[in-house]
Tab-separated table of C-alpha atoms in Angstrom:
chain	number	residue	atom	x	y	z
A	1121	MET	CA	-17.477	-6.059	-18.921
A	1122	GLU	CA	-18.363	-2.366	-19.324
A	1123	GLY	CA	-22.107	-3.000	-19.497
A	1124	GLN	CA	-22.344	-5.185	-16.411
A	1125	LYS	CA	-24.081	-4.191	-13.210
A	1126	VAL	CA	-21.969	-2.308	-10.638
A	1127	ARG	CA	-22.656	-2.627	-6.927
A	1128	LEU	CA	-20.740	-0.945	-4.118
A	1129	LEU	CA	-20.810	-2.403	-0.627
A	1130	GLY	CA	-20.091	0.480	1.725
A	1131	ALA	CA	-21.060	2.571	4.700
A	1132	TRP	CA	-21.758	6.290	4.575
A	1133	GLY	CA	-19.216	7.096	7.312
A	1134	SER	CA	-16.203	5.553	5.564
A	1135	PRO	CA	-13.703	7.767	3.713
A	1136	PHE	CA	-12.426	4.686	1.852
A	1137	VAL	CA	-15.873	4.007	0.454
A	1138	HIS	CA	-16.123	7.639	-0.600
A	1139	ARG	CA	-12.948	7.353	-2.635
A	1140	VAL	CA	-14.724	4.753	-4.727
A	1141	GLU	CA	-17.983	6.707	-4.913
A	1142	LEU	CA	-16.095	9.792	-6.012
A	1143	ALA	CA	-14.290	7.906	-8.794
A	1144	LEU	CA	-17.561	6.368	-10.013
A	1145	LYS	CA	-19.295	9.749	-10.003
A	1146	LEU	CA	-16.375	11.495	-11.737
A	1147	LYS	CA	-16.659	8.952	-14.532
A	1148	GLY	CA	-20.446	8.982	-14.621
A	1149	ILE	CA	-20.742	5.244	-13.927
A	1150	GLU	CA	-24.113	4.105	-12.607
A	1151	TYR	CA	-23.967	1.933	-9.517
A	1152	GLU	CA	-26.093	0.564	-6.742
A	1153	PHE	CA	-24.925	1.535	-3.253
A	1154	ILE	CA	-25.529	-1.140	-0.634
A	1155	GLU	CA	-25.193	0.187	2.914
A	1156	GLU	CA	-23.575	-2.412	5.164
A	1157	ASP	CA	-24.254	-2.729	8.881
A	1158	LEU	CA	-20.695	-3.210	10.119
A	1159	LYS	CA	-21.880	-4.765	13.367
A	1160	ASN	CA	-23.766	-7.385	11.408
A	1161	LYS	CA	-22.014	-7.855	8.082
A	1162	SER	CA	-24.021	-9.252	5.190
A	1163	PRO	CA	-23.308	-12.687	3.689
A	1164	LEU	CA	-22.578	-10.840	0.417
A	1165	LEU	CA	-19.780	-8.820	2.067
A	1166	LEU	CA	-18.331	-11.873	3.829
A	1167	GLU	CA	-18.187	-13.898	0.640
A	1168	SER	CA	-17.006	-10.990	-1.524
A	1169	ASN	CA	-14.070	-10.075	0.713
A	1170	PRO	CA	-13.338	-13.222	2.739
A	1171	VAL	CA	-9.771	-12.141	3.551
A	1172	HIS	CA	-10.436	-8.778	5.199
A	1173	LYS	CA	-14.258	-8.774	5.515
A	1174	LYS	CA	-14.084	-5.017	5.042
A	1175	ILE	CA	-15.728	-2.334	2.975
A	1176	PRO	CA	-15.473	-0.999	0.320
A	1177	VAL	CA	-16.080	-3.846	-2.085
A	1178	LEU	CA	-16.949	-3.090	-5.695
A	1179	ILE	CA	-18.852	-5.912	-7.369
A	1180	HIS	CA	-18.752	-5.658	-11.151
A	1181	GLY	CA	-20.970	-8.300	-12.678
A	1182	ASN	CA	-20.046	-11.127	-10.323
A	1183	ASN	CA	-16.436	-10.041	-9.796
A	1184	PRO	CA	-15.678	-8.524	-6.391
A	1185	VAL	CA	-12.732	-6.122	-5.965
A	1186	SER	CA	-11.511	-5.021	-2.523
A	1187	GLU	CA	-9.123	-2.368	-1.117
A	1188	SER	CA	-9.935	1.202	-2.094
A	1189	THR	CA	-6.758	1.967	-4.086
A	1190	VAL	CA	-6.987	-1.371	-5.910
A	1191	ILE	CA	-10.617	-0.553	-6.752
A	1192	LEU	CA	-9.632	2.904	-8.058
A	1193	GLU	CA	-7.073	1.362	-10.428
A	1194	TYR	CA	-9.639	-1.224	-11.528
A	1195	ILE	CA	-12.221	1.455	-12.261
A	1196	ASP	CA	-9.678	3.484	-14.245
A	1197	GLU	CA	-8.661	0.485	-16.349
A	1198	THR	CA	-12.206	-0.776	-16.934
A	1199	TRP	CA	-13.719	2.611	-17.805
A	1200	PRO	CA	-10.774	4.493	-19.278
A	1201	GLU	CA	-12.823	7.546	-20.315
A	1202	ILE	CA	-12.242	10.539	-17.968
A	1203	PRO	CA	-9.049	9.020	-16.529
A	1204	ILE	CA	-8.229	9.560	-12.861
A	1205	LEU	CA	-4.599	8.455	-13.122
A	1206	PRO	CA	-2.258	10.429	-15.393
A	1207	LYS	CA	-1.328	8.846	-18.738
A	1208	ASP	CA	2.457	9.167	-18.572
A	1209	PRO	CA	4.159	6.305	-16.663
A	1210	TYR	CA	6.374	8.656	-14.640
A	1211	GLU	CA	3.444	10.862	-13.640
A	1212	ARG	CA	1.480	7.717	-12.777
A	1213	ALA	CA	4.346	6.607	-10.543
A	1214	GLN	CA	4.342	9.993	-8.816
A	1215	ALA	CA	0.587	9.772	-8.243
A	1216	ARG	CA	0.904	6.260	-6.808
A	1217	PHE	CA	3.778	7.406	-4.602
A	1218	TRP	CA	1.722	10.215	-3.053
A	1219	ALA	CA	-1.349	8.027	-2.636
A	1220	LYS	CA	0.809	5.500	-0.808
A	1221	PHE	CA	2.351	8.254	1.301
A	1222	ILE	CA	-1.131	9.387	2.346
A	1223	ASP	CA	-2.262	5.846	3.173
A	1224	ASP	CA	0.872	4.492	4.827
A	1225	LYS	CA	2.189	7.604	6.553
A	1226	CYS	CA	-0.445	10.315	7.011
A	1227	LEU	CA	-3.500	8.211	7.652
A	1228	PRO	CA	-2.325	6.240	10.719
A	1229	VAL	CA	-0.798	9.256	12.484
A	1230	SER	CA	-3.820	11.471	11.798
A	1231	TRP	CA	-6.138	8.833	13.186
A	1232	ILE	CA	-4.018	8.402	16.332
A	1233	ALA	CA	-3.736	12.193	16.720
A	1234	PHE	CA	-7.491	12.572	17.048
A	1235	THR	CA	-8.502	9.380	18.803
A	1236	THR	CA	-5.939	9.115	21.606
A	1237	GLN	CA	-4.876	11.400	24.429
A	1238	GLY	CA	-1.714	12.562	26.241
A	1239	GLY	CA	1.793	11.973	24.939
A	1240	GLN	CA	0.783	9.549	22.215
A	1241	GLN	CA	-1.682	12.085	20.862
A	1242	GLU	CA	0.872	14.900	20.967
A	1243	LYS	CA	3.516	12.897	19.096
A	1244	ALA	CA	1.055	11.763	16.425
A	1245	LEU	CA	-0.269	15.291	15.916
A	1246	LYS	CA	3.258	16.532	15.232
A	1247	GLU	CA	3.760	13.735	12.712
A	1248	ALA	CA	0.409	14.494	11.079
A	1249	GLN	CA	1.469	18.114	10.712
A	1250	GLU	CA	4.773	16.991	9.171
A	1251	CYS	CA	2.709	15.037	6.636
A	1252	ILE	CA	0.788	18.166	5.739
A	1253	LYS	CA	4.063	20.059	5.282
A	1254	THR	CA	5.335	17.367	2.926
A	1255	LEU	CA	2.108	17.393	0.923
A	1256	GLU	CA	2.258	21.202	0.754
A	1257	ALA	CA	5.602	20.941	-0.987
A	1258	ALA	CA	4.279	18.301	-3.399
A	1259	LEU	CA	1.208	20.250	-4.447
A	1260	LYS	CA	2.128	22.305	-7.499
A	1261	ALA	CA	-1.311	23.377	-8.775
A	1262	LYS	CA	-4.902	23.813	-7.638
A	1263	PHE	CA	-5.268	20.039	-7.282
A	1264	PHE	CA	-2.790	17.161	-7.215
A	1265	GLY	CA	-4.217	16.408	-10.652
A	1266	GLY	CA	-3.490	19.957	-11.870
A	1267	GLU	CA	-6.603	21.902	-12.843
A	1268	THR	CA	-8.880	18.903	-12.280
A	1269	ILE	CA	-9.185	16.263	-9.568
A	1270	ASP	CA	-7.177	13.065	-10.020
A	1271	TYR	CA	-6.201	9.897	-8.160
A	1272	VAL	CA	-4.225	11.629	-5.394
A	1273	ASP	CA	-7.037	14.096	-4.716
A	1274	VAL	CA	-9.529	11.242	-4.519
A	1275	VAL	CA	-7.288	9.297	-2.103
A	1276	GLY	CA	-6.509	12.518	-0.189
A	1277	ASN	CA	-10.169	13.211	0.580
A	1278	PHE	CA	-9.420	11.310	3.779
A	1279	LEU	CA	-7.197	14.180	4.933
A	1280	GLY	CA	-9.026	16.956	3.153
A	1281	TYR	CA	-12.467	16.321	4.559
A	1282	TRP	CA	-12.773	13.549	7.129
A	1283	MET	CA	-9.742	14.356	9.274
A	1284	ARG	CA	-10.577	18.021	9.538
A	1285	ILE	CA	-14.004	17.151	10.919
A	1286	LEU	CA	-12.603	14.412	13.178
A	1287	GLY	CA	-10.164	17.029	14.548
A	1288	GLU	CA	-13.100	19.349	15.173
A	1289	ALA	CA	-14.956	16.566	17.009
A	1290	ALA	CA	-11.860	15.942	19.127
A	1291	GLY	CA	-11.424	19.668	19.825
A	1292	ILE	CA	-7.916	19.647	18.362
A	1293	GLN	CA	-6.585	22.043	15.742
A	1294	TYR	CA	-5.573	19.802	12.818
A	1295	TYR	CA	-3.452	22.436	11.146
A	1296	ASP	CA	-2.944	26.181	11.149
A	1297	ALA	CA	-4.280	27.609	7.872
A	1298	GLU	CA	-1.681	30.386	7.955
A	1299	LYS	CA	1.190	27.949	8.269
A	1300	ALA	CA	-0.230	25.522	5.712
A	1301	PRO	CA	-1.820	27.846	3.143
A	1302	VAL	CA	-1.388	25.502	0.171
A	1303	PHE	CA	-2.954	22.531	1.962
A	1304	HIS	CA	-5.739	24.741	3.268
A	1305	SER	CA	-6.476	26.126	-0.152
A	1306	TRP	CA	-6.473	22.583	-1.600
A	1307	ILE	CA	-9.126	21.548	0.936
A	1308	GLU	CA	-11.224	24.605	0.121
A	1309	GLU	CA	-10.974	23.996	-3.629
A	1310	PHE	CA	-11.536	20.248	-3.316
A	1311	THR	CA	-14.649	20.543	-1.170
A	1312	SER	CA	-16.062	23.180	-3.533
A	1313	VAL	CA	-16.157	20.839	-6.525
A	1314	ASP	CA	-19.764	19.862	-7.264
A	1315	VAL	CA	-19.216	16.128	-7.546
A	1316	VAL	CA	-17.294	16.130	-4.254
A	1317	LYS	CA	-19.979	18.102	-2.456
A	1318	GLU	CA	-22.680	15.753	-3.762
A	1319	SER	CA	-20.859	12.616	-2.699
A	1320	LEU	CA	-19.675	13.548	0.793
A	1321	PRO	CA	-21.845	13.409	3.909
A	1322	THR	CA	-22.679	16.847	5.306
A	1323	HIS	CA	-20.372	18.482	7.840
A	1324	ASP	CA	-22.974	18.324	10.624
A	1325	LYS	CA	-23.856	14.671	10.067
A	1326	LEU	CA	-20.192	13.652	10.059
A	1327	LEU	CA	-19.360	15.800	13.098
A	1328	ALA	CA	-22.143	14.199	15.124
A	1329	TYR	CA	-21.010	10.740	13.995
A	1330	PHE	CA	-17.378	11.380	14.983
A	1331	LYS	CA	-18.381	12.907	18.330
A	1332	GLY	CA	-20.363	9.759	19.105
A	1333	HIS	CA	-17.440	7.622	17.993
A	1334	LEU	CA	-14.953	9.482	20.208
A	1335	GLU	CA	-17.269	9.409	23.218
A	1336	ALA	CA	-17.691	5.652	22.890
A	1337	LEU	CA	-13.935	5.241	22.456
A	1338	HIS	CA	-12.935	7.305	25.474
A	1339	SER	CA	-15.576	5.811	27.741
A	1340	THR	CA	-14.259	2.340	26.872
A	1341	SER	CA	-10.645	3.335	27.443
A	1342	THR	CA	-11.347	4.959	30.809
A	1343	SER	CA	-13.601	2.165	32.067
A	1344	SER	CA	-11.150	-0.625	31.277
B	1455	MET	CA	12.283	7.143	-22.348
B	1456	GLU	CA	13.017	3.485	-23.128
B	1457	GLY	CA	16.602	4.137	-24.194
B	1458	GLN	CA	17.633	6.139	-21.141
B	1459	LYS	CA	20.086	4.996	-18.511
B	1460	VAL	CA	18.672	2.969	-15.617
B	1461	ARG	CA	20.240	3.102	-12.161
B	1462	LEU	CA	19.080	1.275	-9.060
B	1463	LEU	CA	20.009	2.565	-5.615
B	1464	GLY	CA	19.900	-0.433	-3.329
B	1465	ALA	CA	21.564	-2.670	-0.769
B	1466	TRP	CA	22.160	-6.375	-1.272
B	1467	GLY	CA	20.397	-7.323	1.987
B	1468	SER	CA	17.041	-5.703	1.118
B	1469	PRO	CA	14.153	-7.844	-0.170
B	1470	PHE	CA	12.470	-4.710	-1.510
B	1471	VAL	CA	15.463	-3.930	-3.685
B	1472	HIS	CA	15.437	-7.499	-4.946
B	1473	ARG	CA	11.851	-7.135	-6.113
B	1474	VAL	CA	13.064	-4.430	-8.449
B	1475	GLU	CA	16.169	-6.350	-9.537
B	1476	LEU	CA	14.057	-9.387	-10.284
B	1477	ALA	CA	11.640	-7.378	-12.437
B	1478	LEU	CA	14.515	-5.759	-14.347
B	1479	LYS	CA	16.165	-9.130	-14.928
B	1480	LEU	CA	12.891	-10.807	-15.973
B	1481	LYS	CA	12.490	-8.119	-18.619
B	1482	GLY	CA	16.142	-8.114	-19.637
B	1483	ILE	CA	16.618	-4.419	-18.851
B	1484	GLU	CA	20.214	-3.321	-18.355
B	1485	TYR	CA	20.871	-1.295	-15.226
B	1486	GLU	CA	23.615	-0.055	-12.986
B	1487	PHE	CA	23.337	-1.221	-9.380
B	1488	ILE	CA	24.574	1.337	-6.858
B	1489	GLU	CA	25.125	-0.169	-3.417
B	1490	GLU	CA	24.131	2.291	-0.691
B	1491	ASP	CA	25.716	2.464	2.750
B	1492	LEU	CA	22.560	2.834	4.842
B	1493	LYS	CA	24.507	4.254	7.766
B	1494	ASN	CA	25.873	6.971	5.539
B	1495	LYS	CA	23.365	7.589	2.781
B	1496	SER	CA	24.596	9.134	-0.446
B	1497	PRO	CA	23.546	12.625	-1.561
B	1498	LEU	CA	22.025	10.946	-4.629
B	1499	LEU	CA	19.722	8.821	-2.443
B	1500	LEU	CA	18.767	11.762	-0.224
B	1501	GLU	CA	17.851	13.951	-3.164
B	1502	SER	CA	16.151	11.145	-5.115
B	1503	ASN	CA	13.852	10.098	-2.275
B	1504	PRO	CA	13.674	13.140	0.017
B	1505	VAL	CA	10.409	12.016	1.636
B	1506	HIS	CA	11.438	8.573	2.908
B	1507	LYS	CA	15.223	8.575	2.271
B	1508	LYS	CA	14.918	4.842	1.648
B	1509	ILE	CA	15.988	2.292	-0.902
B	1510	PRO	CA	15.072	1.070	-3.471
B	1511	VAL	CA	15.095	4.051	-5.793
B	1512	LEU	CA	15.031	3.473	-9.543
B	1513	ILE	CA	16.472	6.380	-11.496
B	1514	HIS	CA	15.430	6.304	-15.138
B	1515	GLY	CA	17.223	9.051	-17.026
B	1516	ASN	CA	16.914	11.737	-14.375
B	1517	ASN	CA	13.558	10.607	-13.022
B	1518	PRO	CA	13.649	8.926	-9.618
B	1519	VAL	CA	10.894	6.490	-8.605
B	1520	SER	CA	10.570	5.199	-5.031
B	1521	GLU	CA	8.589	2.474	-3.219
B	1522	SER	CA	9.107	-1.041	-4.533
B	1523	THR	CA	5.536	-1.730	-5.709
B	1524	VAL	CA	5.323	1.695	-7.373
B	1525	ILE	CA	8.623	0.946	-9.130
B	1526	LEU	CA	7.321	-2.439	-10.322
B	1527	GLU	CA	4.272	-0.807	-11.898
B	1528	TYR	CA	6.502	1.856	-13.467
B	1529	ILE	CA	8.795	-0.780	-14.955
B	1530	ASP	CA	5.833	-2.722	-16.336
B	1531	GLU	CA	4.356	0.377	-17.968
B	1532	THR	CA	7.655	1.685	-19.347
B	1533	TRP	CA	8.898	-1.647	-20.727
B	1534	PRO	CA	5.643	-3.471	-21.536
B	1535	GLU	CA	7.346	-6.447	-23.198
B	1536	ILE	CA	7.353	-9.545	-20.939
B	1537	PRO	CA	4.627	-8.148	-18.671
B	1538	ILE	CA	4.739	-8.860	-14.948
B	1539	LEU	CA	1.165	-7.768	-14.251
B	1540	PRO	CA	-1.681	-9.646	-15.983
B	1541	LYS	CA	-3.404	-7.879	-18.883
B	1542	ASP	CA	-7.036	-8.261	-17.834
B	1543	PRO	CA	-8.210	-5.502	-15.415
B	1544	TYR	CA	-9.858	-7.964	-13.032
B	1545	GLU	CA	-6.791	-10.192	-12.897
B	1546	ARG	CA	-4.647	-7.084	-12.377
B	1547	ALA	CA	-6.875	-6.098	-9.458
B	1548	GLN	CA	-6.466	-9.577	-7.961
B	1549	ALA	CA	-2.672	-9.349	-8.317
B	1550	ARG	CA	-2.598	-5.923	-6.671
B	1551	PHE	CA	-4.861	-7.194	-3.890
B	1552	TRP	CA	-2.488	-10.060	-3.044
B	1553	ALA	CA	0.612	-7.873	-3.274
B	1554	LYS	CA	-1.026	-5.457	-0.852
B	1555	PHE	CA	-2.014	-8.336	1.423
B	1556	ILE	CA	1.620	-9.482	1.521
B	1557	ASP	CA	2.927	-5.985	2.224
B	1558	ASP	CA	0.315	-4.733	4.666
B	1559	LYS	CA	-0.559	-7.936	6.506
B	1560	CYS	CA	2.099	-10.656	6.158
B	1561	LEU	CA	5.227	-8.566	6.129
B	1562	PRO	CA	4.857	-6.749	9.483
B	1563	VAL	CA	3.803	-9.858	11.411
B	1564	SER	CA	6.550	-12.017	9.892
B	1565	TRP	CA	9.159	-9.447	10.793
B	1566	ILE	CA	7.872	-9.183	14.398
B	1567	ALA	CA	7.677	-12.987	14.644
B	1568	PHE	CA	11.403	-13.342	14.026
B	1569	THR	CA	12.833	-10.221	15.629
B	1570	THR	CA	11.049	-10.130	18.989
B	1571	GLN	CA	10.708	-12.566	21.865
B	1572	GLY	CA	8.099	-13.847	24.346
B	1573	GLY	CA	4.381	-13.234	24.000
B	1574	GLN	CA	4.702	-10.663	21.220
B	1575	GLN	CA	6.731	-13.118	19.174
B	1576	GLU	CA	4.275	-15.935	19.759
B	1577	LYS	CA	1.255	-13.865	18.715
B	1578	ALA	CA	2.980	-12.581	15.558
B	1579	LEU	CA	4.107	-16.070	14.564
B	1580	LYS	CA	0.524	-17.301	14.726
B	1581	GLU	CA	-0.571	-14.377	12.554
B	1582	ALA	CA	2.267	-15.043	10.091
B	1583	GLN	CA	1.125	-18.632	9.815
B	1584	GLU	CA	-2.444	-17.457	9.212
B	1585	CYS	CA	-1.058	-15.374	6.347
B	1586	ILE	CA	0.552	-18.445	4.848
B	1587	LYS	CA	-2.740	-20.324	5.127
B	1588	THR	CA	-4.549	-17.525	3.297
B	1589	LEU	CA	-1.909	-17.446	0.560
B	1590	GLU	CA	-2.119	-21.225	0.236
B	1591	ALA	CA	-5.801	-20.915	-0.599
B	1592	ALA	CA	-5.091	-18.143	-3.127
B	1593	LEU	CA	-2.394	-20.015	-5.013
B	1594	LYS	CA	-4.052	-21.917	-7.843
B	1595	ALA	CA	-1.052	-22.891	-9.986
B	1596	LYS	CA	2.701	-23.363	-9.810
B	1597	PHE	CA	3.187	-19.610	-9.347
B	1598	PHE	CA	0.800	-16.774	-8.516
B	1599	GLY	CA	1.330	-15.842	-12.164
B	1600	GLY	CA	0.318	-19.330	-13.357
B	1601	GLU	CA	3.075	-21.191	-15.163
B	1602	THR	CA	5.447	-18.205	-15.015
B	1603	ILE	CA	6.422	-15.717	-12.331
B	1604	ASP	CA	4.392	-12.519	-12.122
B	1605	TYR	CA	3.925	-9.447	-9.921
B	1606	VAL	CA	2.678	-11.318	-6.835
B	1607	ASP	CA	5.566	-13.812	-7.009
B	1608	VAL	CA	8.045	-10.944	-7.282
B	1609	VAL	CA	6.485	-9.141	-4.301
B	1610	GLY	CA	6.184	-12.443	-2.421
B	1611	ASN	CA	9.914	-13.162	-2.604
B	1612	PHE	CA	9.986	-11.435	0.779
B	1613	LEU	CA	8.092	-14.364	2.296
B	1614	GLY	CA	9.406	-17.043	-0.017
B	1615	TYR	CA	13.088	-16.455	0.529
B	1616	TRP	CA	14.054	-13.820	3.079
B	1617	MET	CA	11.636	-14.736	5.857
B	1618	ARG	CA	12.505	-18.403	5.716
B	1619	ILE	CA	16.160	-17.571	6.254
B	1620	LEU	CA	15.377	-14.961	8.924
B	1621	GLY	CA	13.361	-17.655	10.709
B	1622	GLU	CA	16.346	-19.979	10.479
B	1623	ALA	CA	18.604	-17.270	11.937
B	1624	ALA	CA	16.136	-16.769	14.795
B	1625	GLY	CA	15.891	-20.527	15.394
B	1626	ILE	CA	12.129	-20.481	14.840
B	1627	GLN	CA	10.167	-22.745	12.504
B	1628	TYR	CA	8.470	-20.378	10.058
B	1629	TYR	CA	5.971	-22.954	8.824
B	1630	ASP	CA	5.475	-26.698	8.757
B	1631	ALA	CA	5.943	-27.964	5.187
B	1632	GLU	CA	3.434	-30.745	5.782
B	1633	LYS	CA	0.744	-28.358	6.922
B	1634	ALA	CA	1.502	-25.790	4.209
B	1635	PRO	CA	2.373	-27.968	1.218
B	1636	VAL	CA	1.231	-25.489	-1.428
B	1637	PHE	CA	3.221	-22.601	0.056
B	1638	HIS	CA	6.228	-24.854	0.516
B	1639	SER	CA	6.079	-26.063	-3.061
B	1640	TRP	CA	5.739	-22.444	-4.278
B	1641	ILE	CA	8.951	-21.528	-2.413
B	1642	GLU	CA	10.758	-24.510	-3.879
B	1643	GLU	CA	9.587	-23.722	-7.418
B	1644	PHE	CA	10.234	-19.998	-7.070
B	1645	THR	CA	13.775	-20.370	-5.781
B	1646	SER	CA	14.551	-22.886	-8.542
B	1647	VAL	CA	13.907	-20.399	-11.347
B	1648	ASP	CA	17.226	-19.369	-12.914
B	1649	VAL	CA	16.661	-15.612	-12.847
B	1650	VAL	CA	15.600	-15.799	-9.189
B	1651	LYS	CA	18.654	-17.842	-8.221
B	1652	GLU	CA	20.945	-15.412	-10.031
B	1653	SER	CA	19.472	-12.325	-8.393
B	1654	LEU	CA	19.176	-13.444	-4.770
B	1655	PRO	CA	22.047	-13.443	-2.272
B	1656	THR	CA	23.156	-16.936	-1.303
B	1657	HIS	CA	21.559	-18.703	1.639
B	1658	ASP	CA	24.778	-18.651	3.694
B	1659	LYS	CA	25.494	-14.976	3.112
B	1660	LEU	CA	21.967	-13.986	4.069
B	1661	LEU	CA	21.891	-16.291	7.099
B	1662	ALA	CA	25.110	-14.758	8.462
B	1663	TYR	CA	23.737	-11.262	7.815
B	1664	PHE	CA	20.470	-11.978	9.635
B	1665	LYS	CA	22.269	-13.645	12.540
B	1666	GLY	CA	24.396	-10.521	12.962
B	1667	HIS	CA	21.300	-8.351	12.714
B	1668	LEU	CA	19.431	-10.345	15.377
B	1669	GLU	CA	22.418	-10.397	17.721
B	1670	ALA	CA	22.761	-6.619	17.491
B	1671	LEU	CA	19.014	-6.217	18.018
B	1672	HIS	CA	18.784	-8.436	21.086
B	1673	SER	CA	21.929	-7.035	22.697
B	1674	THR	CA	20.443	-3.519	22.347
B	1675	SER	CA	17.078	-4.557	23.742
B	1676	THR	CA	18.570	-6.360	26.743
B	1677	SER	CA	21.102	-3.644	27.567
B	1678	SER	CA	18.556	-0.806	27.522
């Protein structure tokens, strides 16, 4: 299977797609990126992920794999060189625990914190900041992976890059760098890594995209 | 690590705990079950899972692992004999995809379908039945694991046992056996397996438990 063609169905503005891109780039795997128009999904996307009809989908040979964390595990098992998950079962369990914490706990509250208003927004922002506090305590080195990026860092790019810029677009302070120095330093280190910088959209492009997204969202919610 | 003591912090009424018990029993791993009082959680639980403070927690030697699907992967990696996940990376990805589908999509709607009333209940029940339809199409053999139980079957015990009895307690038909023959036959086969029968609470005990739970829930919601 290693030699087969790799295609990634994605969209440049999706942090979930970028998890997959980052893993592929870290491992030096060649792939074709196919930009999807999410308002007019391609037949290839619809048949590759008939259950969710969502990106990212990795197509390896003719085998489609969906769900970003499932794809990351697949990539790590198929191309085991330059592993992104630790080798030891207990450390692997810890990595999966934190990835799940980010996806199940931090991600929904951060999204609500920056895309709603009033009391709901306030409550979610507090919860998002609690998440950061918890991650601060979990981070024991430069990266979650130690001296190099691993699975949790790749999953965490959602918080470390996208949410900070979404917060900026919403005009809300995501976190106070002085109160969350470890998290802040993780973001700085993470976004300084060459392969991360190469794979992420630029700050200005993403800020403009999120501003447009929020404007559309709020105009819909006030006109309904 | 294989020889170290295994403890499981759980509660008999939790389907998530039973996923772990089932995996341990399938592999013939000896363990001590520690029943937690969820209204008065033990110091051991609080220090073993400080982030969520939830069961199940598997403690292997002195290493605690939380989150049922993370624990299942840990068990499979630590005791690789009698694997519960398939060996092939693509089949593993498929198994993880369906487990995630059950947890992220089917589980919340099934729970809402049986614990709420009115329009919310009706909408969730429809979604729960859609889930069953999707799983029907995914099930290609006697079990998700083929001729023997695997990871998806273990995760799916939530739908295959607990939700059917919760539906009975709520007086709501979970699914129509004639319209979902494959799902129905999977439940029948799954609950006939010796190790499953041994590890699950009896129908009557669980029905009484759920009835009590629903009564408490509805009396709170109507008195508030």
